[in-house]
């Protein structure tokens, strides 16, 4: 996974830059469930959320 300096991965996960890894994981799980393509979510948004979590 490559870092994209144009993206703010914290904003994608809707967490502050001071968030702990546990807070990032919790936010990722919440957003992943909401946007998962198998549950009618947007595939591109899900991929963006996944990328943000992996980079952070």
Tab-separated table of C-alpha atoms in Angstrom:
chain	number	residue	atom	x	y	z
A	1	UNK	CA	0.000	0.000	0.000
A	2	UNK	CA	1.506	3.301	-1.089
A	3	UNK	CA	1.116	6.500	0.892
A	4	UNK	CA	-0.733	9.218	-1.028
A	5	UNK	CA	0.252	12.646	0.355
A	6	UNK	CA	-2.864	14.216	-1.205
A	7	UNK	CA	-5.169	12.181	1.038
A	8	UNK	CA	-5.808	12.792	4.703
A	9	UNK	CA	-6.294	9.289	6.009
A	10	UNK	CA	-7.438	10.571	9.386
A	11	UNK	CA	-10.291	12.475	7.735
A	12	UNK	CA	-11.280	9.383	5.755
A	13	UNK	CA	-11.644	7.438	9.008
A	14	UNK	CA	-13.169	10.505	10.721
A	15	UNK	CA	-10.660	10.420	13.590
A	16	UNK	CA	-8.297	13.059	15.005
A	17	UNK	CA	-4.591	12.904	14.159
A	18	UNK	CA	-3.985	12.122	17.829
A	19	UNK	CA	-6.098	8.959	17.674
A	20	UNK	CA	-4.670	5.767	19.111
A	21	UNK	CA	-4.318	2.606	17.015
A	22	UNK	CA	-7.286	1.180	18.915
A	23	UNK	CA	-9.420	4.200	17.993
A	24	UNK	CA	-8.377	3.866	14.347
A	25	UNK	CA	-9.300	0.181	14.364
A	26	UNK	CA	-12.697	0.907	15.916
A	27	UNK	CA	-13.416	3.634	13.338
A	28	UNK	CA	-12.296	1.349	10.507
A	29	UNK	CA	-14.571	-1.473	11.614
A	30	UNK	CA	-17.559	0.855	11.934
A	31	UNK	CA	-17.027	2.370	8.484
A	32	UNK	CA	-16.156	-0.965	6.864
A	33	UNK	CA	-19.456	-2.479	7.957
A	34	UNK	CA	-21.357	0.586	6.774
A	35	UNK	CA	-19.700	0.779	3.343
A	36	UNK	CA	-18.970	-2.892	2.582
A	37	UNK	CA	-20.017	-3.753	-0.994
A	38	UNK	CA	-21.635	-7.018	0.121
A	39	UNK	CA	-23.991	-4.945	2.266
A	40	UNK	CA	-24.937	-2.514	-0.475
A	41	UNK	CA	-22.110	-0.068	0.146
A	42	UNK	CA	-19.891	1.708	-2.323
A	43	UNK	CA	-16.880	-0.376	-3.421
A	44	UNK	CA	-14.668	2.684	-4.031
A	45	UNK	CA	-15.442	4.150	-0.596
A	46	UNK	CA	-14.757	0.785	1.041
A	47	UNK	CA	-11.388	0.566	-0.727
A	48	UNK	CA	-10.536	4.104	0.397
A	49	UNK	CA	-11.385	3.225	4.017
A	50	UNK	CA	-9.294	0.067	3.803
A	51	UNK	CA	-6.348	2.002	2.340
A	52	UNK	CA	-6.550	4.615	5.097
A	53	UNK	CA	-6.528	1.991	7.828
A	54	UNK	CA	-3.603	0.098	6.293
A	55	UNK	CA	-1.508	3.255	5.934
A	56	UNK	CA	-2.196	4.424	9.468
